[in-house]
CSV table of C-alpha atoms and ligand atoms in Angstrom, one decimal:
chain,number,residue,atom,x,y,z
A,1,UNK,CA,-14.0,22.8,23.1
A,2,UNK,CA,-13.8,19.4,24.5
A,3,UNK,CA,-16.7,17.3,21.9
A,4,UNK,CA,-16.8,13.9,23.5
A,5,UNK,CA,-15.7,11.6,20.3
A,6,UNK,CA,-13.5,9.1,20.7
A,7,UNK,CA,-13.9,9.0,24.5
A,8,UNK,CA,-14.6,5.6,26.5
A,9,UNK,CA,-17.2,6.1,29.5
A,10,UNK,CA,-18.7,4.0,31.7
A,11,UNK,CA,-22.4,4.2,32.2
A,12,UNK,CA,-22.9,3.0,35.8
A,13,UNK,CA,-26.8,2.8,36.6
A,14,UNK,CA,-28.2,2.6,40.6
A,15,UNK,CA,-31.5,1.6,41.7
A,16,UNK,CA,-34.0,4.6,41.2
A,17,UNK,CA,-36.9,5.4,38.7
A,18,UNK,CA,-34.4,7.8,37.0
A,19,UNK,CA,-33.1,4.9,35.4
A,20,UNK,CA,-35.4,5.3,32.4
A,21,UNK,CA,-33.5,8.6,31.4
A,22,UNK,CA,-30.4,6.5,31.3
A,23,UNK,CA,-31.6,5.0,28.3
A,24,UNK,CA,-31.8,8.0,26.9
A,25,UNK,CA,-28.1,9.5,28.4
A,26,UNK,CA,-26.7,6.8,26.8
A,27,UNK,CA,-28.4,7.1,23.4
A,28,UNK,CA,-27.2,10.8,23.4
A,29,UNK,CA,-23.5,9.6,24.5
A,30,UNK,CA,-23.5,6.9,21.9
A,31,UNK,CA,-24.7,9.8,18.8
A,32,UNK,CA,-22.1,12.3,20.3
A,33,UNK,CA,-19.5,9.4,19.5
A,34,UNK,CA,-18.6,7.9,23.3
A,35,UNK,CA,-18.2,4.1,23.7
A,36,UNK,CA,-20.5,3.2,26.7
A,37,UNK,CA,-19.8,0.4,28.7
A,38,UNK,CA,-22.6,0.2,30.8
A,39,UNK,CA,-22.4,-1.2,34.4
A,40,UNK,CA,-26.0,-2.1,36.3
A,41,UNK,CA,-26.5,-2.6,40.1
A,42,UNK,CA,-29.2,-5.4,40.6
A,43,UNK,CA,-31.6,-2.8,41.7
A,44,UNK,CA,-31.0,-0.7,38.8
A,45,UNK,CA,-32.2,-4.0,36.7
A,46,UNK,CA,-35.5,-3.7,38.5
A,47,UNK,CA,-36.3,-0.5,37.0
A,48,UNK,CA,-34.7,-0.8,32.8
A,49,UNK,CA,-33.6,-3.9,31.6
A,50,UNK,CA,-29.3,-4.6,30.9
A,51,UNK,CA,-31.7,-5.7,27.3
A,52,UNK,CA,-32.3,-2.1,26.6
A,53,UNK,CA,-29.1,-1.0,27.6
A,54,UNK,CA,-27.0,-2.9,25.7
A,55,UNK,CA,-29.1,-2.8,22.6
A,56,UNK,CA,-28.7,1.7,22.8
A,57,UNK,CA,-24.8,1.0,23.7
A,58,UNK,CA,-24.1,-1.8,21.3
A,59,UNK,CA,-21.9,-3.2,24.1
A,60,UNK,CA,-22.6,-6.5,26.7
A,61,UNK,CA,-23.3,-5.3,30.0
A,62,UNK,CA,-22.1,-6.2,33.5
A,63,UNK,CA,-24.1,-6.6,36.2
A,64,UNK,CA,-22.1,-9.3,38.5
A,65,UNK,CA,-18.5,-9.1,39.4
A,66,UNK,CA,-18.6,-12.9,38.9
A,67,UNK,CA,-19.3,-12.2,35.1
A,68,UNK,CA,-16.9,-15.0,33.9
A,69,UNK,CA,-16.6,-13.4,30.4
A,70,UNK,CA,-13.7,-11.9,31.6
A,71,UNK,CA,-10.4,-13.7,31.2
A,72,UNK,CA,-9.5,-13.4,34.4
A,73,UNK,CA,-12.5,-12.5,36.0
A,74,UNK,CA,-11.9,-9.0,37.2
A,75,UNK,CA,-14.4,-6.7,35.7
A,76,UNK,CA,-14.0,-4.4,38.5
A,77,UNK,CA,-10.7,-3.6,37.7
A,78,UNK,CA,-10.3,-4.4,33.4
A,79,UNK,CA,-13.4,-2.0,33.1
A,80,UNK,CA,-12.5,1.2,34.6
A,81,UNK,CA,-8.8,0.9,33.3
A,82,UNK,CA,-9.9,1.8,30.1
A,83,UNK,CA,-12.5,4.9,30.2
A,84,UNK,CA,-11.8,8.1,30.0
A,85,UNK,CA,-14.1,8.5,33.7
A,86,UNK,CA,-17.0,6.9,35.0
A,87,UNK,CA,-20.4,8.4,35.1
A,88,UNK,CA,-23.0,7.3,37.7
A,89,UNK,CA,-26.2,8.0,36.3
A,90,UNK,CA,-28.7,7.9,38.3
A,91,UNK,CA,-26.7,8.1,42.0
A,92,UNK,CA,-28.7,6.8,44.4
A,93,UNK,CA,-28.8,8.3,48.0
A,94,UNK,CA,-27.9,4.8,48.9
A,95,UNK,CA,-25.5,4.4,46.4
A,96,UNK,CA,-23.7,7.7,47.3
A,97,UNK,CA,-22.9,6.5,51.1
A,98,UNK,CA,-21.8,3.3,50.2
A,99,UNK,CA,-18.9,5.6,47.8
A,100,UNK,CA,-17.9,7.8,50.9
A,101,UNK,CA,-17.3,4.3,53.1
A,102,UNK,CA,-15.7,2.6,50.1
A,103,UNK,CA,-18.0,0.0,50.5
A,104,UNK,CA,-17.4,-2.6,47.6
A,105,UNK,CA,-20.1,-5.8,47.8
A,106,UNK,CA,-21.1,-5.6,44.3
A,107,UNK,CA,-19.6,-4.6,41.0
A,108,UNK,CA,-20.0,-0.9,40.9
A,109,UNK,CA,-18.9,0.2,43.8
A,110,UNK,CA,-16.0,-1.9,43.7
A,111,UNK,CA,-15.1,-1.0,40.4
A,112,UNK,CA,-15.4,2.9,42.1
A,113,UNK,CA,-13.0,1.9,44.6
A,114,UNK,CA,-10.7,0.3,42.2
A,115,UNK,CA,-10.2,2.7,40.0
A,116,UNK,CA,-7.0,4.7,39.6
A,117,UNK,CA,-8.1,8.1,41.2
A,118,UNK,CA,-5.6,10.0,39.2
A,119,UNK,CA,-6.4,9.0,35.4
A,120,UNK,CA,-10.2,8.0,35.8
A,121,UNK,CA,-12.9,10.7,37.0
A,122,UNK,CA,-15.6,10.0,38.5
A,123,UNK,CA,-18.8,11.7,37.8
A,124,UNK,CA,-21.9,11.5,39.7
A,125,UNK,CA,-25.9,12.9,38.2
A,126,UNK,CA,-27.7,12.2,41.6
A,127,UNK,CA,-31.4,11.3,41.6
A,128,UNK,CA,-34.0,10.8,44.6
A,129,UNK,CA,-36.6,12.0,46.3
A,130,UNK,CA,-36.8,15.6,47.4
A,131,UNK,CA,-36.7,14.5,51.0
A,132,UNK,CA,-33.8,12.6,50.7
A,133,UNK,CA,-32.0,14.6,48.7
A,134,UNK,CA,-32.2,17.3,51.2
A,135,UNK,CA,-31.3,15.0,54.3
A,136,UNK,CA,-28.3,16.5,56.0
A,137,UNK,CA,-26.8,12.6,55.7
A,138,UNK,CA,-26.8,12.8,51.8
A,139,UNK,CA,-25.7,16.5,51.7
A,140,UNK,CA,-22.8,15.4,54.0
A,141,UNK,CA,-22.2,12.6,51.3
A,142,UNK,CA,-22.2,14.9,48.5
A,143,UNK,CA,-19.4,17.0,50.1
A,144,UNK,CA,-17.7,14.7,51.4
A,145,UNK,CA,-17.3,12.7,47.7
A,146,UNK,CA,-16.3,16.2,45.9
A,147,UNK,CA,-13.8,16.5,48.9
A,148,UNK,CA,-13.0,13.2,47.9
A,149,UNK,CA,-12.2,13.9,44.0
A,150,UNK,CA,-15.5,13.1,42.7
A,151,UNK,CA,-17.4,15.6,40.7
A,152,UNK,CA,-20.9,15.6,41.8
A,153,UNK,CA,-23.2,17.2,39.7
A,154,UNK,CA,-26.4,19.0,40.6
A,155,UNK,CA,-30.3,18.0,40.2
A,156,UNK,CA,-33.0,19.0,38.8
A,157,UNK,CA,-36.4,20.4,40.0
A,158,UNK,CA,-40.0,20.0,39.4
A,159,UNK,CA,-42.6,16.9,40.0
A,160,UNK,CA,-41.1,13.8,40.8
A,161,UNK,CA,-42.1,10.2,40.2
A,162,UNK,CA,-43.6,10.2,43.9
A,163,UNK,CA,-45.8,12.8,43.4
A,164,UNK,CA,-43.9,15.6,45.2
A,165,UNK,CA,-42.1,18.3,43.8
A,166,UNK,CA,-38.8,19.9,44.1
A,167,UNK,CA,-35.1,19.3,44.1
A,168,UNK,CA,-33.6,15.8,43.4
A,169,UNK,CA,-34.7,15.3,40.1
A,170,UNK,CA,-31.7,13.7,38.1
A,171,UNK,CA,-30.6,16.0,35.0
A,172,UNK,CA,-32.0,15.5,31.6
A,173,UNK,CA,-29.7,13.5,29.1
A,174,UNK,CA,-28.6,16.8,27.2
A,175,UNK,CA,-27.8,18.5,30.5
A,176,UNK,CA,-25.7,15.4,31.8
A,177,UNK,CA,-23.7,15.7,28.2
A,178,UNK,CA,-22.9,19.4,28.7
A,179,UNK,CA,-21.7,18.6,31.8
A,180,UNK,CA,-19.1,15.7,30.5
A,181,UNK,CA,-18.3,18.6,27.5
A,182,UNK,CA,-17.7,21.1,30.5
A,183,UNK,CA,-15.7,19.0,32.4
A,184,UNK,CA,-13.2,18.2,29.7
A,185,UNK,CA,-12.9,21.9,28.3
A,186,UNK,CA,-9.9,23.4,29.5
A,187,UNK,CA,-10.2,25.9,31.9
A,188,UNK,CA,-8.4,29.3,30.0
A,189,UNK,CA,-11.5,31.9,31.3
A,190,UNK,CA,-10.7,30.8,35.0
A,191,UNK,CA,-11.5,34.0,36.6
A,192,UNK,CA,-12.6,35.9,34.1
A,193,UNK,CA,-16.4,37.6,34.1
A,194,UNK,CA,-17.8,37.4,30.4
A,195,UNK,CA,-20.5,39.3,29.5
A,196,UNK,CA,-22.1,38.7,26.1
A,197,UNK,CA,-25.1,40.5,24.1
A,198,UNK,CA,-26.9,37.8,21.6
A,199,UNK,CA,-29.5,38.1,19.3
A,200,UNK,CA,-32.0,40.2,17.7
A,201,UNK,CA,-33.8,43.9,19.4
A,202,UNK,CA,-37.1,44.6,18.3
A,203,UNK,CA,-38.6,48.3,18.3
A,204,UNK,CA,-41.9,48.8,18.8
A,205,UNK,CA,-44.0,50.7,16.1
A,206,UNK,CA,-47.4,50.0,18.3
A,207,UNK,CA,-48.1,47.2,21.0
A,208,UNK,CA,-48.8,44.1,17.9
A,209,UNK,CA,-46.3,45.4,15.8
A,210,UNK,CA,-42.7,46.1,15.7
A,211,UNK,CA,-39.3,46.3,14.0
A,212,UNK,CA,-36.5,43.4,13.8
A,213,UNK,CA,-33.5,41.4,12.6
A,214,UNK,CA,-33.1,37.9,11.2
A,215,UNK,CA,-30.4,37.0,13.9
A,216,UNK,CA,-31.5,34.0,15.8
A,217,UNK,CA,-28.6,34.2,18.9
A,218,UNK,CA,-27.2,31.1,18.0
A,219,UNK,CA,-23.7,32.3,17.9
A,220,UNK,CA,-24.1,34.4,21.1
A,221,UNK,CA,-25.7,31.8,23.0
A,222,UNK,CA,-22.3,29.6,21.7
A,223,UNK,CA,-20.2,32.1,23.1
A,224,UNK,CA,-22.2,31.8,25.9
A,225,UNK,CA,-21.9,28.3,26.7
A,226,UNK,CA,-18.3,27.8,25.5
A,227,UNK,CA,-16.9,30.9,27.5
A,228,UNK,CA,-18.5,28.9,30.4
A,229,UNK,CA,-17.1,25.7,29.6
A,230,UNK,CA,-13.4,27.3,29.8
A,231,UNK,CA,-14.3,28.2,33.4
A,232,UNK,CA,-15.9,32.1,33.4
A,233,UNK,CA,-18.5,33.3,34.9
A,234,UNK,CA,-20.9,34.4,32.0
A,235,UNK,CA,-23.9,37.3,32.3
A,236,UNK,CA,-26.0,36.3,28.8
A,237,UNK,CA,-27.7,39.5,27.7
A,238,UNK,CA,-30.7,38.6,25.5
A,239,UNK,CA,-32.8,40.3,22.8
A,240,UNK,CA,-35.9,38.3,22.0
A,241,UNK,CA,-35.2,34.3,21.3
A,242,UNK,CA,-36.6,31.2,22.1
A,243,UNK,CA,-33.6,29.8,22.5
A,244,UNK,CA,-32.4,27.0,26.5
A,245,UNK,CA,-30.4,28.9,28.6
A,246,UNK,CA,-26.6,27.4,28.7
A,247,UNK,CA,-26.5,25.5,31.5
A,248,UNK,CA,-24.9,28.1,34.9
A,249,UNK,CA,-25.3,30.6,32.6
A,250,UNK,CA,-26.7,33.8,33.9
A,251,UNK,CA,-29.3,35.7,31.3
A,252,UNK,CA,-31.3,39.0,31.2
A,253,UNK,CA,-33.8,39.2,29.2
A,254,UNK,CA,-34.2,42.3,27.0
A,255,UNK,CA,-36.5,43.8,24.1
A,256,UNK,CA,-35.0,46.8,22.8
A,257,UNK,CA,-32.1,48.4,22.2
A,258,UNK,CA,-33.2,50.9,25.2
A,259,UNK,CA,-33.2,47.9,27.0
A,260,UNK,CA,-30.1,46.1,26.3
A,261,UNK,CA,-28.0,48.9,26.5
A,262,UNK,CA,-29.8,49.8,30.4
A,263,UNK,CA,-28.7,46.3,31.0
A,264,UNK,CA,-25.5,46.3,29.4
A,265,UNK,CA,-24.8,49.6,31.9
A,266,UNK,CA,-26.0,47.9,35.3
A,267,UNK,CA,-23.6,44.7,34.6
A,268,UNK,CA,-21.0,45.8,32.9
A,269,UNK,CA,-18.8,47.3,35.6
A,270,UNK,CA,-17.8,43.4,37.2
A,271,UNK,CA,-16.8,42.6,33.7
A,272,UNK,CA,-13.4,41.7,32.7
A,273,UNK,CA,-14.3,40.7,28.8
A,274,UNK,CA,-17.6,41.7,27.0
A,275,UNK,CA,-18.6,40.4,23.7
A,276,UNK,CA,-21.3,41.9,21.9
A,277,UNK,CA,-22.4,39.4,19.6
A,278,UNK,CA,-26.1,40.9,19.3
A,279,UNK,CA,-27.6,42.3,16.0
A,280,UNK,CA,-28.9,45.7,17.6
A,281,UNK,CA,-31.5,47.9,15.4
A,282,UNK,CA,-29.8,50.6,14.6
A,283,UNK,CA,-33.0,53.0,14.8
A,284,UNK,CA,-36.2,52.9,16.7
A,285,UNK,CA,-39.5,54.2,16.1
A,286,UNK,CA,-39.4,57.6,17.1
A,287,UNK,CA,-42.8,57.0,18.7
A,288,UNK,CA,-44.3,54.2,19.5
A,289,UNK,CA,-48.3,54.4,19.7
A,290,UNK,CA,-49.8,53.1,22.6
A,291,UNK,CA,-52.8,51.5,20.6
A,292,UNK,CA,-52.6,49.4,17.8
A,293,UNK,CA,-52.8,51.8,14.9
A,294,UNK,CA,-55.8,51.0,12.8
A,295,UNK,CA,-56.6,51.2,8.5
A,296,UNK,CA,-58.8,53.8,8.3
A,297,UNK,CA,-60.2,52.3,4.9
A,298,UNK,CA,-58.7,55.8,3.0
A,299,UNK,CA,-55.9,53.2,1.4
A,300,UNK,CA,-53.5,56.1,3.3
A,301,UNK,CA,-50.3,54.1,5.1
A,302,UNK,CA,-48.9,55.9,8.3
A,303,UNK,CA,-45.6,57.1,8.1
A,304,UNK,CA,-42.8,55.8,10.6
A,305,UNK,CA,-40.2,58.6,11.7
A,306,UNK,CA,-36.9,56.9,13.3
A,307,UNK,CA,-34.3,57.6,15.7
A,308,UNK,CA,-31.1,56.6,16.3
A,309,UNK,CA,-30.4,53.9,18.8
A,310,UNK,CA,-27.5,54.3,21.2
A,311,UNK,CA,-24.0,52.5,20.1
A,312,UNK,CA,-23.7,50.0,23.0
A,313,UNK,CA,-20.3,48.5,21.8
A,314,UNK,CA,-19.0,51.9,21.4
A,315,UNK,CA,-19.8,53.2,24.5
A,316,UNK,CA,-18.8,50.6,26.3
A,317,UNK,CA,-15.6,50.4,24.2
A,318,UNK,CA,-15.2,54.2,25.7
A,319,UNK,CA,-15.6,53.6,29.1
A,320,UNK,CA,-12.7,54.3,31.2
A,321,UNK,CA,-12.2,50.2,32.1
A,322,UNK,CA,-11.9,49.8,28.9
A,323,UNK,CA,-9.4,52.4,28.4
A,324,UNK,CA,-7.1,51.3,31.1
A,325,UNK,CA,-7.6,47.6,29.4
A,326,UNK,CA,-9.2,46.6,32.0
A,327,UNK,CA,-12.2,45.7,29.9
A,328,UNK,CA,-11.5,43.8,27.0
A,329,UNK,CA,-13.9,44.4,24.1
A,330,UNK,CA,-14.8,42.6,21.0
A,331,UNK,CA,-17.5,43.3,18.4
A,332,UNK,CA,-19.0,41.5,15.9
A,333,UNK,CA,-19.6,42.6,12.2
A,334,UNK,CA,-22.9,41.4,10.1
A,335,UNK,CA,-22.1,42.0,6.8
A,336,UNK,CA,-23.9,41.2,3.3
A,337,UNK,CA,-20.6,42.0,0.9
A,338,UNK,CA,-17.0,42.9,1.5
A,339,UNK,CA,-16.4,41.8,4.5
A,340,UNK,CA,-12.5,42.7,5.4
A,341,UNK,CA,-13.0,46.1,4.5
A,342,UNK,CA,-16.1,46.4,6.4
A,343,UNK,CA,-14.9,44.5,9.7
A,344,UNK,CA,-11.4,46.4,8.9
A,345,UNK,CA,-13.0,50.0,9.1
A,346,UNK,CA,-15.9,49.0,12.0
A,347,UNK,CA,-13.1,47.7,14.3
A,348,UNK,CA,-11.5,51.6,14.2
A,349,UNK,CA,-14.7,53.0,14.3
A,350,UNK,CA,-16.0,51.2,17.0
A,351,UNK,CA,-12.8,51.3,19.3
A,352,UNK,CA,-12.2,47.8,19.8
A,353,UNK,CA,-9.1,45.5,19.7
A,354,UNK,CA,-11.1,42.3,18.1
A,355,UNK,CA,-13.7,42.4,15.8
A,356,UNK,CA,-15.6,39.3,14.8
A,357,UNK,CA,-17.0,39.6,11.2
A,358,UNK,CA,-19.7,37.5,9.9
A,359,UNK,CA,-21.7,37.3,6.3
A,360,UNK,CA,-25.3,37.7,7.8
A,361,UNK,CA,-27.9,36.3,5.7
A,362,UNK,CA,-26.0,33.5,5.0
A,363,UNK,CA,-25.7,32.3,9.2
A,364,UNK,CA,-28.8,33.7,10.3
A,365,UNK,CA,-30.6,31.1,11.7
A,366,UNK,CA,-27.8,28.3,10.6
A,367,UNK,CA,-26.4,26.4,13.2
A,368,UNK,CA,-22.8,26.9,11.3
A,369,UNK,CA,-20.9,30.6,10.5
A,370,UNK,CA,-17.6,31.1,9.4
A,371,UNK,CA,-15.4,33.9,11.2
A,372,UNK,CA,-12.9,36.4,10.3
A,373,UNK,CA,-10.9,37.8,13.3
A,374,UNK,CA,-10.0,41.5,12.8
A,375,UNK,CA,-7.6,43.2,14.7
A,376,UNK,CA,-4.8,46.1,14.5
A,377,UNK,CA,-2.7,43.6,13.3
A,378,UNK,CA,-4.5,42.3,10.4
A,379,UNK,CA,-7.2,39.4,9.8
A,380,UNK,CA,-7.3,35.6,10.1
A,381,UNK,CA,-10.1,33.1,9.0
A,382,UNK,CA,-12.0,30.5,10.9
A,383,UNK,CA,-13.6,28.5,8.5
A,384,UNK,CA,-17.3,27.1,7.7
A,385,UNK,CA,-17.3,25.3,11.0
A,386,UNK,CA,-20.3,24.7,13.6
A,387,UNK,CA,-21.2,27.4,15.8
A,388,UNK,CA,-20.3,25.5,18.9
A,389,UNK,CA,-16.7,24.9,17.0
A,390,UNK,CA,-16.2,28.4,16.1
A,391,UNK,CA,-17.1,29.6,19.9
A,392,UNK,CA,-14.7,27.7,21.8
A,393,UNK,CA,-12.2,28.6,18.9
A,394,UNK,CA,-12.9,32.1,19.6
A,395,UNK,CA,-13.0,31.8,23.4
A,396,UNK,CA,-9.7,30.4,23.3
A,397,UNK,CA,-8.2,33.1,20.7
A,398,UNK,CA,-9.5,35.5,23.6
A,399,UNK,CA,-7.9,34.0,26.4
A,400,UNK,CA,-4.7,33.7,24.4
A,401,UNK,CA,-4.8,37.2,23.4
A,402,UNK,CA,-5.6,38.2,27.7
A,403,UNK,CA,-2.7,35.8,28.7
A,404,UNK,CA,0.1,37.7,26.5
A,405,UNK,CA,-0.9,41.0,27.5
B,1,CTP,N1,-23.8,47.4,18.1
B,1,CTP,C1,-24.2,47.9,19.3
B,1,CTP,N2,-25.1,48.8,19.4
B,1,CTP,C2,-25.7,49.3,18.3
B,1,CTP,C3,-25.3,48.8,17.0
B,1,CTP,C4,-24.4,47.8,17.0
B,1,CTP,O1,-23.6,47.5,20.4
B,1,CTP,N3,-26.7,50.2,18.4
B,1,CTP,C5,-22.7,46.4,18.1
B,1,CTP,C6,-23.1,45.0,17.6
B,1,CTP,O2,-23.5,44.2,18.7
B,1,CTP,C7,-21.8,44.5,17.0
B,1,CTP,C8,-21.2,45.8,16.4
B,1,CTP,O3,-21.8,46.8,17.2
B,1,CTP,O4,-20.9,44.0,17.9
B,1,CTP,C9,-21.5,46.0,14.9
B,1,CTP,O5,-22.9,45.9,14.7
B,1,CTP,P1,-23.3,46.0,13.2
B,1,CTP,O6,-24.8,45.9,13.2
B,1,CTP,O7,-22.6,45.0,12.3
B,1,CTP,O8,-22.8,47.4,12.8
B,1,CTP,P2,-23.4,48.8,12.9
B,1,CTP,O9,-22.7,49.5,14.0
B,1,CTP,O10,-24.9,48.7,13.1
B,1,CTP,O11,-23.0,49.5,11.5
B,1,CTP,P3,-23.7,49.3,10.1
B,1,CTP,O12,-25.2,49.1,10.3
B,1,CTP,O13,-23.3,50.5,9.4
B,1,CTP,O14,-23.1,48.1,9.4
């Protein structure tokens, strides 16, 4: 994983009413451990002050390329050579074709134009009005600055400051920082097709009432997110969690262990890795009543008859893809006590060359875990870490295990 500490951006704002989640962009950077240096166009000072900015970036900011605080009065070229890239946030339409002409009459662009293209990205968040986002001019502009070099990210949609609704909305702070965190992971699932089960099922016993697990799909969901980072195209398959969607992320949504292994079956042939990550009930109901089942005041309590839920992992372990190792396979282990042995003898049992074991109850719900990689070699800890950590720590032991095959 790429986590942004340590790294030197600079915040450029344009003029556009977006500017007021800058503020909070760079309040995210600043927490995640970036030095901002912000840069303001005079019409991005009509909508947030540089007051605000510099007080949430603890740095002066530059608005004039005749700021004489600099020695030799070259802002445009001192600031840019030392960040890490520059992020544009919000891009104006305005601000966009003024990038593709190399246009340079006030700071910002001309600190764009003097940057060195090789060492110092730059990253656009757009913002505007629907219209004008759609215009054929700034779609032209948005191609023609990726063809450029530039990385232009997408928008958002929903109501817009104007009153209208649809696309142009700039991305929310948090989206904008997974972006920067995408950009900067390296790219070792280029190509591949992940697809990952996460969280609980939950078996009905009647339509108010059912059966479930404490897992909250945390780790999944960080599998998820890192296996896209590294560049793969990622089908989330999800048992019942309230938990954002990672960002270009594709997800199903499932209920049941019925359900998820349907899905699992209709998706799992354009896979090349799949992880299953959720905790599936191992029995259902054998009926569920299609009424809630009422107290009949005789103090008598119904009795529940179970079946057996299909083994997704091992199935899919079985399939002929993942036979011809075509289909790499990893499952995950939730154990309460002796976890080698367990994750040792599940690995064998469900046919799988990596299996991921975990102490349940005491991750459920945590945002950290700690790992232990099984496979026909032997085992090897990841520590207490975060889940984010442990994901792109396991992504990566993945990918190294797909490149040396
Ligand atoms: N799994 C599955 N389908 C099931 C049960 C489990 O795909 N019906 C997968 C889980 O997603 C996980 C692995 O199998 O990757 C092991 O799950 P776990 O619940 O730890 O083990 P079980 O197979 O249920 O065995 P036990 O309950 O005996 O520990």
């Amino acid at each position: 994983m790429n986590d942004l500490h340590g790294k030197r951006i600079v915040l450029g704002l344009t003029g556009g009413i977006a500017c007021y989640k800058a503020a909070e962009l760079c309040r995210s950077l600043v927490k995640a451990g970036v030095q901002v240096q912000v840069v303001m166009t005079e019409a991005a000072a009509q909508f947030i002050t540089p007051v605000t900015m510099q007080a949430l970036s603890g740095q002066p900011v530059y608005t004039s390329q005749w700021d004489s605080r600099e020695g030799n009065n070259m802002a445009h070229i001192n600031l840019s050579r030392e960040a890490d890239a520059i992020l544009i946030a919000p891009a104006s339409a305005d601000f966009m074709a003024k990038l593709i002409h190399g246009k340079a009459d006030e700071l910002l662009s001309l600190m764009c134009l003097a940057r060195p293209l090789q060492t110092v990205p730059l990253i656009l968040a757009p913002a505007m009005n629907r219209e004008m986002w759609a215009h054929p001019a700034t779609q032209r502009n948005v191609a023609q600055l990726n063809a450029d070099g530039s990385l232009v990210l997408g928008v958002g949609q929903g109501d817009q400051a104007c009153g209208e609704t649809g696309d142009g909305r700039m991305l929310e702070a948090d989206e904008i920082v997974e972006a920067l965190e995408a950009f900067w992971t390296p790219k070792v699932m280029s190509g591949q097709h992940v697809l990952i089960t996460a969280g609980p099922t939950y078996e009905a016993i009647d339509p108010v009432r059912g059966i479930t697990n404490l897992s909250s799909g945390k780790m999944g969901f960080a599998i998820a997110r890192a296996a896209q980072h590294a560049g793969a195209q990622v089908t989330l398959i999800a048992g019942p969690v309230s938990l954002p969607t990672p960002r270009n992320v594709k997800r199903l949504n499932v209920r049941s262990a019925l359900e998820m292994h349907q899905a699992v079956q209709q998706t799992v042939s354009d896979a090349s890795i799949f992880i299953a990550a959720a905790a599936v009930a191992d029995w259902r109901p054998a009926s569920s009543a299609e009424q809630k089942i009422k107290k009949d005041g005789s103090g008598e309590t119904p009795s529940l008859n179970f079946v057996e839920n299909p083994d997704i992992l091992a199935s899919v372990a079985q399939n002929a893809r993942a036979q011809k190792g075509e289909l790499f396979c990893v499952g995950f282990a939730a154990e309460s006590h002796d976890l080698l042995a367990h994750a040792t003898a599940k690995r064998v049992r469900k046919g799988v060359p990596l299996l991921v074991g975990n102490i349940g109850p005491s991750t459920f719900g945590q945002d950290d875990n700690a790992l232990l990689l099984v496979d026909a070699q032997g085992a090897k800890e990841l520590p207490r870490d975060t889940k984010t950590r442990l994901a792109h720590q396991l992504i990566q032991n993945i990918a190294r295990r797909l490149s040396s095959v």
